[in-house]
Amino acid sequence: MEALPSVLMIGAGEYTTGFVRDQASSSDKKIGVVALCALYLRGQGLLGRVCISDITGKRWPQVRAHLDENIGKVYKDVSAVGIEYFPADDVDLDASAPIKAMDTMKRGDLVTIFVPDNHHFFLAKAAVERGLHVLLAKPAVKTLQEHQELVALAEKNGCLVAVEVHKRWDPMYSDARERCRGLGDFSYFQSYMSQPKKQLDTFRGWDWVHHASDVSYYLNAHHVDWLTWALHGISRPVSVTATASTGIAASMGIPTEDTITLLVQWENVNSKRLGHAIFTSSWVAPKSDVHSQQRFHYMGTTGEVAIDQAHRGYACSTDGPGYASCNPLFMRYTPTAAGGFGGQHSYGYLSIATFVDAVHKIRAGGATPNDFCQTLATLNTTVTSTAILDAGRQSLDMGGKQIEILYGADPFLVTGLRLKQ
């Protein structure tokens, strides 16, 4: 029997472990997502080695205790024992630790990358060069050029590289995608997504001087991906103009925009009619009943769809945190009645489990990476999303000038960006 694929999780922060600096995250991901899913899949006989890498080993004793307390002692069918950590506990700083950890993996194993956005390309490239399959946090990379280079490298090495955009598995979002595709030409779209000011503390250590990220890459990426996915083969973005608000993040010592809006002009390819989309994201919102406000309104020529993802009619209130709108559809952390992990149908879990299943099929020889372009957000199907986000950053850096998105013979394959003259 072929050995099980092993997993290396690069980045030991909030989304992987739920541990931020010296304590559990105060967000809705207090025990993380990636590590919990990987440990459960290992327990189900679907993964072999489970490894975590970061650039320092000094936090590993705290991370181990955190995972044992919040996973190992909570779920009867999930063990937090046996994780391999890179670098060793006594290493204060080793920027090459993730690469060294990759060198312990075998071709056909998989890597998850949840680190600051400006490191995605370097780490994904290194993984693909070693024949490893890669699941990237959104955005896949920061620039169109990086995305195109990584697509070519993945194809050359026969690797599956996909983006972990879990909203594709949200039952409302996935249903809305199919409904919107039947509403004629695209006309109008507006989305909003925010997180509270305290979330900025999670990113305080990022390299802001060199634009490690921005709130558009971080949050607009969700709805940009959803709309490009929904409109593929129907409409295409042709230009982007961006604007922003500033002041609050800077006052916290983080030199980045507070809120970013992208105005994207779209063209319906067959009719040549124009549509437009407005994507707004902020990480300076006040504390509210949810960690992330997130909603959109879509209008086609024959109908419209609206979703308030944050409010599903499920609320709870306690003497501690107070009133909250709950969303176990993303990640169910409460155990089952039998004491086991109960999040198998949550879309945070499904986005990871579906990728692991695809890796199994490729390793068995029954599929190739290109067979998953309909079921996963693969690199070669997410070029347009990166182009929009890249154009938005360029527009901001140029004082709000309009950036055109270019195409070649294929009307849906982006070839480049340029400043509109």
Coordinates of C-alpha atoms in Angstrom, one line a residue:
M1 CA 0.0 0.0 0.0
E2 CA 1.3 3.5 -0.9
A3 CA 2.4 5.5 2.1
L4 CA 0.1 8.3 3.3
P5 CA 0.8 11.8 2.3
S6 CA 2.4 13.9 5.0
V7 CA 1.6 17.6 5.6
L8 CA 3.8 20.5 6.5
M9 CA 2.0 23.5 7.8
I10 CA 4.1 26.7 7.3
G11 CA 3.1 29.5 9.7
A12 CA 2.1 28.8 13.2
G13 CA -0.2 31.7 13.7
E14 CA -3.9 32.3 14.1
Y15 CA -5.4 30.4 11.2
T16 CA -3.1 27.4 11.7
T17 CA -3.0 27.0 15.5
G18 CA -5.1 29.8 16.9
F19 CA -2.1 30.9 18.9
V20 CA -0.9 34.5 18.5
R21 CA 2.3 35.6 20.0
D22 CA 1.9 34.5 23.7
Q23 CA -1.8 33.5 23.9
A24 CA -4.9 32.1 22.2
S25 CA -6.4 34.4 19.6
S26 CA -9.2 36.6 20.7
S27 CA -11.0 36.1 17.3
D28 CA -13.4 33.5 16.2
K29 CA -10.5 31.1 15.5
K30 CA -9.2 30.6 19.0
I31 CA -8.0 27.1 18.3
G32 CA -7.1 27.7 14.6
V33 CA -8.4 25.8 11.6
V34 CA -5.5 24.2 9.6
A35 CA -3.9 22.2 12.5
L36 CA -7.2 21.0 13.8
C37 CA -8.2 19.7 10.4
A38 CA -4.9 18.1 9.8
L39 CA -4.9 16.3 13.1
Y40 CA -8.4 15.1 12.6
L41 CA -7.5 13.8 9.0
R42 CA -4.5 12.1 10.5
G43 CA -6.7 10.3 13.0
Q44 CA -9.0 9.2 10.1
G45 CA -6.0 7.6 8.4
L46 CA -5.8 10.2 5.6
L47 CA -2.5 11.9 6.5
G48 CA 0.9 10.6 7.7
R49 CA 3.4 12.9 9.4
V50 CA 2.0 16.2 10.6
C51 CA 4.6 19.0 10.8
I52 CA 4.6 22.7 11.7
S53 CA 7.2 25.2 10.8
D54 CA 7.8 28.8 11.6
I55 CA 10.9 31.0 11.9
T56 CA 11.3 30.6 15.7
G57 CA 11.2 27.7 18.0
K58 CA 10.8 29.6 21.2
R59 CA 7.0 29.5 21.1
W60 CA 6.7 25.7 20.6
P61 CA 6.3 24.8 24.3
Q62 CA 3.3 27.2 24.5
V63 CA 1.9 26.1 21.1
R64 CA 2.1 22.4 22.2
A65 CA 0.3 23.2 25.4
H66 CA -2.3 25.3 23.6
L67 CA -3.1 22.5 21.1
D68 CA -3.1 19.8 23.8
E69 CA -5.5 21.8 26.0
N70 CA -7.8 22.9 23.3
I71 CA -7.8 20.0 20.9
G72 CA -6.3 16.9 22.5
K73 CA -8.3 17.2 25.7
V74 CA -11.5 18.4 24.0
Y75 CA -12.0 15.9 21.1
K76 CA -11.9 12.1 21.8
D77 CA -11.0 11.3 18.2
V78 CA -8.2 14.0 17.7
S79 CA -4.8 13.8 19.2
A80 CA -2.3 16.7 19.3
V81 CA 0.6 14.3 20.2
G82 CA 3.3 13.5 17.6
I83 CA 3.5 16.8 15.7
E84 CA 6.9 17.5 14.4
Y85 CA 8.1 21.1 14.9
F86 CA 10.7 23.1 12.9
P87 CA 13.0 24.7 14.1
A88 CA 13.9 23.1 17.5
D89 CA 12.6 24.7 20.7
D90 CA 15.9 26.4 21.5
V91 CA 16.2 28.2 18.2
D92 CA 15.5 31.9 18.6
L93 CA 15.3 32.8 14.9
D94 CA 15.9 30.7 11.7
A95 CA 14.3 32.2 8.5
S96 CA 15.4 29.1 6.6
A97 CA 13.5 26.7 8.9
P98 CA 10.5 26.3 6.5
I99 CA 12.8 25.3 3.7
K100 CA 14.7 22.9 5.9
A101 CA 11.4 21.4 6.9
M102 CA 10.4 21.0 3.3
D103 CA 13.6 19.0 2.7
T104 CA 12.3 16.4 5.1
M105 CA 9.2 15.9 3.0
K106 CA 8.8 13.5 0.1
R107 CA 7.6 14.3 -3.4
G108 CA 3.8 14.1 -3.5
D109 CA 3.4 15.3 0.1
L110 CA 1.5 18.6 0.8
V111 CA 2.3 22.0 2.2
T112 CA 0.0 24.6 3.6
I113 CA 1.3 28.2 3.6
F114 CA -0.3 30.7 6.1
V115 CA 2.3 33.4 6.5
P116 CA 2.5 37.1 5.6
D117 CA 1.4 37.6 2.0
N118 CA 4.8 38.8 0.8
H119 CA 6.3 35.4 1.6
H120 CA 3.8 33.3 -0.3
F121 CA 5.6 33.3 -3.6
F122 CA 9.0 32.4 -2.3
L123 CA 7.7 29.5 -0.1
A124 CA 5.3 28.2 -2.7
K125 CA 8.0 28.2 -5.4
A126 CA 10.4 26.3 -3.1
A127 CA 7.7 23.7 -2.3
V128 CA 6.8 23.2 -6.0
E129 CA 10.4 22.9 -6.9
R130 CA 10.5 19.9 -4.5
G131 CA 7.4 18.3 -6.0
L132 CA 5.1 19.2 -3.1
H133 CA 1.4 20.0 -3.5
V134 CA 0.6 23.4 -2.0
L135 CA -2.5 25.0 -0.4
L136 CA -2.0 28.7 -0.1
A137 CA -3.8 31.2 2.1
K138 CA -5.5 33.9 0.1
P139 CA -4.2 35.9 -1.7
A140 CA -2.2 33.3 -3.6
V141 CA 0.5 35.8 -4.2
K142 CA 0.7 39.6 -4.4
T143 CA 1.4 40.2 -8.1
L144 CA 0.1 39.0 -11.4
Q145 CA 3.7 38.3 -12.5
E146 CA 4.3 36.0 -9.5
H147 CA 1.1 34.2 -10.1
Q148 CA 1.9 33.5 -13.8
E149 CA 5.4 32.3 -12.9
L150 CA 4.0 30.0 -10.2
V151 CA 1.4 28.6 -12.7
A152 CA 4.1 27.6 -15.1
L153 CA 6.3 26.1 -12.4
A154 CA 3.4 24.0 -11.0
E155 CA 2.6 22.7 -14.4
K156 CA 6.2 21.8 -15.1
N157 CA 6.5 19.9 -11.8
G158 CA 3.1 18.2 -11.9
C159 CA 2.0 19.9 -8.6
L160 CA -1.4 20.8 -7.4
V161 CA -1.4 24.4 -6.1
A162 CA -4.7 25.9 -4.9
V163 CA -5.9 28.8 -2.8
E164 CA -7.8 28.2 0.4
V165 CA -10.8 30.4 -0.3
H166 CA -13.2 28.7 2.0
K167 CA -16.3 30.7 1.0
R168 CA -16.6 28.5 -2.1
W169 CA -17.7 25.8 0.4
D170 CA -20.2 28.0 2.2
P171 CA -23.6 26.5 1.3
M172 CA -25.1 29.9 0.7
Y173 CA -22.2 31.3 -1.3
S174 CA -21.9 28.2 -3.5
D175 CA -25.7 28.1 -4.1
A176 CA -25.6 31.9 -4.9
R177 CA -22.9 31.3 -7.4
E178 CA -25.0 29.0 -9.5
R179 CA -28.1 31.2 -9.2
C180 CA -26.2 34.3 -10.3
R181 CA -24.9 32.5 -13.3
G182 CA -28.5 32.1 -14.5
L183 CA -29.4 35.8 -14.1
G184 CA -28.4 37.1 -17.5
D185 CA -25.6 39.6 -18.0
F186 CA -23.7 40.9 -15.0
S187 CA -24.7 44.4 -14.0
Y188 CA -23.8 45.3 -10.4
F189 CA -22.1 43.9 -7.3
Q190 CA -21.3 45.3 -4.0
S191 CA -19.5 43.6 -1.1
Y192 CA -18.4 44.6 2.4
M193 CA -16.1 42.7 4.8
S194 CA -14.6 43.9 8.0
Q195 CA -12.8 42.9 11.2
P196 CA -12.3 44.8 14.4
K197 CA -9.3 47.1 15.2
K198 CA -7.9 44.5 17.6
Q199 CA -7.3 42.2 14.7
L200 CA -4.5 44.5 13.6
D201 CA -2.5 43.3 16.6
T202 CA -2.3 39.9 15.0
F203 CA -0.3 41.5 12.1
R204 CA 1.8 43.9 14.1
G205 CA 5.0 42.0 13.4
W206 CA 4.6 42.0 9.6
D207 CA 6.9 44.0 7.3
W208 CA 4.7 47.0 6.7
V209 CA 7.5 49.1 5.3
H210 CA 7.6 46.9 2.2
H211 CA 3.8 46.4 2.0
A212 CA 3.6 42.9 3.5
S213 CA -0.1 43.1 2.7
D214 CA -3.1 45.4 2.9
V215 CA -6.7 45.0 3.9
S216 CA -7.8 44.5 0.3
Y217 CA -5.5 41.5 -0.1
Y218 CA -6.6 40.3 3.3
L219 CA -10.4 40.7 3.1
N220 CA -11.5 41.9 -0.4
A221 CA -9.7 38.7 -1.7
H222 CA -12.7 36.7 -0.5
H223 CA -15.4 38.4 -2.6
V224 CA -13.0 39.1 -5.5
D225 CA -12.5 35.4 -5.7
W226 CA -16.2 34.6 -5.4
L227 CA -17.2 37.1 -8.2
T228 CA -14.5 36.0 -10.6
W229 CA -15.5 32.4 -9.9
A230 CA -19.2 33.2 -10.4
L231 CA -18.7 35.1 -13.6
H232 CA -16.1 32.9 -15.4
G233 CA -17.1 32.5 -19.0
I234 CA -19.7 35.3 -18.7
S235 CA -18.0 38.5 -17.8
R236 CA -14.5 39.8 -17.3
P237 CA -12.9 42.7 -15.3
V238 CA -11.3 45.3 -17.6
S239 CA -10.1 48.0 -15.2
V240 CA -9.6 48.8 -11.5
T241 CA -9.6 52.0 -9.5
A242 CA -8.9 52.1 -5.8
T243 CA -9.3 54.5 -3.0
A244 CA -8.7 54.2 0.8
S245 CA -9.1 55.7 4.3
T246 CA -6.2 56.1 6.6
G247 CA -5.3 57.2 10.2
I248 CA -6.4 54.5 12.7
A249 CA -3.9 51.8 11.8
A250 CA -1.1 54.4 11.6
S251 CA -2.1 55.7 15.1
M252 CA -1.5 52.1 16.3
G253 CA 2.0 52.1 14.8
I254 CA 1.0 50.1 11.7
P255 CA 1.6 52.1 8.5
T256 CA -1.2 50.8 6.3
E257 CA -4.6 51.7 5.0
D258 CA -7.6 51.3 7.3
T259 CA -10.3 50.7 4.7
I260 CA -9.9 50.0 0.9
T261 CA -12.5 50.1 -1.8
L262 CA -11.9 48.7 -5.3
L263 CA -14.1 49.9 -8.2
V264 CA -13.9 47.3 -10.9
Q265 CA -15.3 47.8 -14.4
W266 CA -16.6 44.6 -16.0
E267 CA -17.5 43.7 -19.6
N268 CA -20.0 41.0 -20.5
V269 CA -18.0 39.2 -23.3
N270 CA -20.9 38.2 -25.6
S271 CA -23.1 41.3 -25.4
K272 CA -20.3 43.8 -24.7
R273 CA -22.5 45.4 -22.0
L274 CA -20.7 46.9 -19.0
G275 CA -21.2 46.1 -15.3
H276 CA -19.4 47.2 -12.2
A277 CA -18.4 45.9 -8.9
I278 CA -17.5 47.6 -5.6
F279 CA -15.4 45.7 -3.1
T280 CA -14.9 47.3 0.3
S281 CA -12.9 45.9 3.2
S282 CA -11.8 47.3 6.6
W283 CA -9.9 46.2 9.6
V284 CA -10.7 49.1 11.9
A285 CA -14.3 48.3 12.6
P286 CA -15.6 48.5 16.2
K287 CA -16.3 45.3 18.1
S288 CA -19.7 43.8 17.2
D289 CA -21.7 40.6 17.4
V290 CA -19.4 38.9 14.9
H291 CA -15.7 38.9 14.2
S292 CA -16.2 39.6 10.5
Q293 CA -19.1 41.5 9.0
Q294 CA -19.5 40.1 5.5
R295 CA -22.2 40.6 2.9
F296 CA -22.8 41.2 -0.7
H297 CA -25.5 42.2 -3.2
Y298 CA -25.4 40.9 -6.8
M299 CA -27.6 42.1 -9.6
G300 CA -27.9 40.6 -13.1
T301 CA -30.1 41.7 -15.9
T302 CA -32.9 39.3 -14.9
G303 CA -32.6 39.1 -11.1
E304 CA -30.6 39.8 -7.9
V305 CA -29.2 37.9 -4.9
A306 CA -28.2 39.3 -1.5
I307 CA -26.4 37.5 1.3
D308 CA -25.6 38.6 4.9
Q309 CA -23.1 35.9 5.8
A310 CA -22.6 37.2 9.3
H311 CA -26.2 36.8 10.4
R312 CA -27.7 33.4 9.9
G313 CA -30.5 33.6 12.5
Y314 CA -28.3 31.9 15.2
A315 CA -27.4 34.0 18.2
C316 CA -26.2 33.4 21.8
S317 CA -25.4 35.5 24.8
T318 CA -23.3 34.8 27.9
D319 CA -22.2 36.7 31.0
G320 CA -18.6 36.6 29.6
P321 CA -18.2 37.7 26.0
G322 CA -21.9 38.8 25.8
Y323 CA -24.1 38.8 22.7
A324 CA -22.8 37.1 19.5
S325 CA -24.1 35.9 16.2
C326 CA -22.7 32.3 15.8
N327 CA -21.5 30.7 12.6
P328 CA -20.7 27.0 13.0
L329 CA -21.1 26.8 9.3
F330 CA -17.5 28.1 9.1
M331 CA -16.0 26.0 11.8
R332 CA -17.9 24.0 14.4
Y333 CA -15.7 23.9 17.5
T334 CA -18.3 22.3 19.9
P335 CA -17.8 18.5 20.1
T336 CA -20.4 16.0 19.0
A337 CA -22.6 14.3 21.6
A338 CA -20.1 11.4 21.6
G339 CA -17.2 13.8 22.4
G340 CA -15.7 13.8 18.9
F341 CA -14.8 16.5 16.4
G342 CA -18.0 17.7 14.8
G343 CA -16.9 20.1 12.1
Q344 CA -16.8 17.8 9.1
H345 CA -19.5 19.7 7.3
S346 CA -18.1 23.2 8.1
Y347 CA -16.8 25.0 5.1
G348 CA -13.5 25.8 6.9
Y349 CA -12.9 22.1 7.2
L350 CA -14.2 21.2 3.7
S351 CA -11.8 23.5 1.9
I352 CA -8.9 21.7 3.5
A353 CA -10.3 18.2 3.3
T354 CA -11.2 18.5 -0.3
F355 CA -7.6 19.5 -1.1
V356 CA -6.2 16.5 0.8
D357 CA -8.6 14.2 -1.1
A358 CA -7.4 15.6 -4.4
V359 CA -3.8 15.0 -3.4
H360 CA -4.7 11.3 -2.6
K361 CA -6.2 10.9 -6.1
I362 CA -3.2 12.4 -7.8
R363 CA -0.8 10.2 -5.8
A364 CA -2.9 7.1 -6.7
G365 CA -2.4 8.0 -10.4
G366 CA -6.1 8.4 -11.1
A367 CA -6.0 12.1 -11.6
T368 CA -3.8 15.1 -12.6
P369 CA -3.8 18.6 -11.0
N370 CA -5.8 19.9 -14.0
D371 CA -8.7 17.6 -13.1
F372 CA -9.5 19.8 -10.1
C373 CA -10.0 23.1 -11.8
Q374 CA -13.8 22.9 -11.3
T375 CA -13.7 21.8 -7.6
L376 CA -10.7 23.7 -6.2
A377 CA -9.5 27.3 -6.6
T378 CA -6.4 26.2 -8.5
L379 CA -3.7 28.6 -9.5
N380 CA -4.6 28.5 -13.2
T381 CA -8.2 29.4 -12.5
T382 CA -7.5 32.3 -10.0
V383 CA -5.3 34.5 -12.2
T384 CA -8.0 37.0 -12.6
S385 CA -8.4 37.4 -8.8
T386 CA -4.8 38.2 -8.4
A387 CA -4.9 40.6 -11.3
I388 CA -7.7 42.6 -9.6
L389 CA -5.9 42.7 -6.3
D390 CA -2.6 43.6 -7.9
A391 CA -4.3 46.4 -9.9
G392 CA -5.9 47.7 -6.8
R393 CA -2.6 48.0 -5.0
Q394 CA -1.0 49.7 -8.1
S395 CA -3.9 52.1 -8.3
L396 CA -3.5 53.1 -4.6
D397 CA 0.3 53.5 -5.1
M398 CA -0.4 55.8 -8.0
G399 CA -2.9 58.0 -6.2
G400 CA -6.1 56.3 -7.4
K401 CA -5.3 56.1 -11.1
Q402 CA -7.1 53.6 -13.3
I403 CA -5.3 50.3 -14.1
E404 CA -6.4 48.3 -17.2
I405 CA -6.5 44.5 -17.2
L406 CA -5.3 43.1 -20.5
Y407 CA -6.2 39.9 -22.4
G408 CA -4.9 38.0 -25.3
A409 CA -6.6 35.5 -27.7
D410 CA -8.5 33.9 -24.8
P411 CA -11.0 36.5 -23.7
F412 CA -10.9 35.2 -20.1
L413 CA -7.1 34.7 -19.7
V414 CA -5.4 37.8 -18.2
T415 CA -2.1 38.6 -19.8
G416 CA -1.1 41.8 -18.1
L417 CA -1.8 45.1 -16.4
R418 CA -1.1 48.7 -17.5
L419 CA -1.9 52.3 -16.5
K420 CA -4.8 53.7 -18.4
Q421 CA -3.5 56.5 -20.6

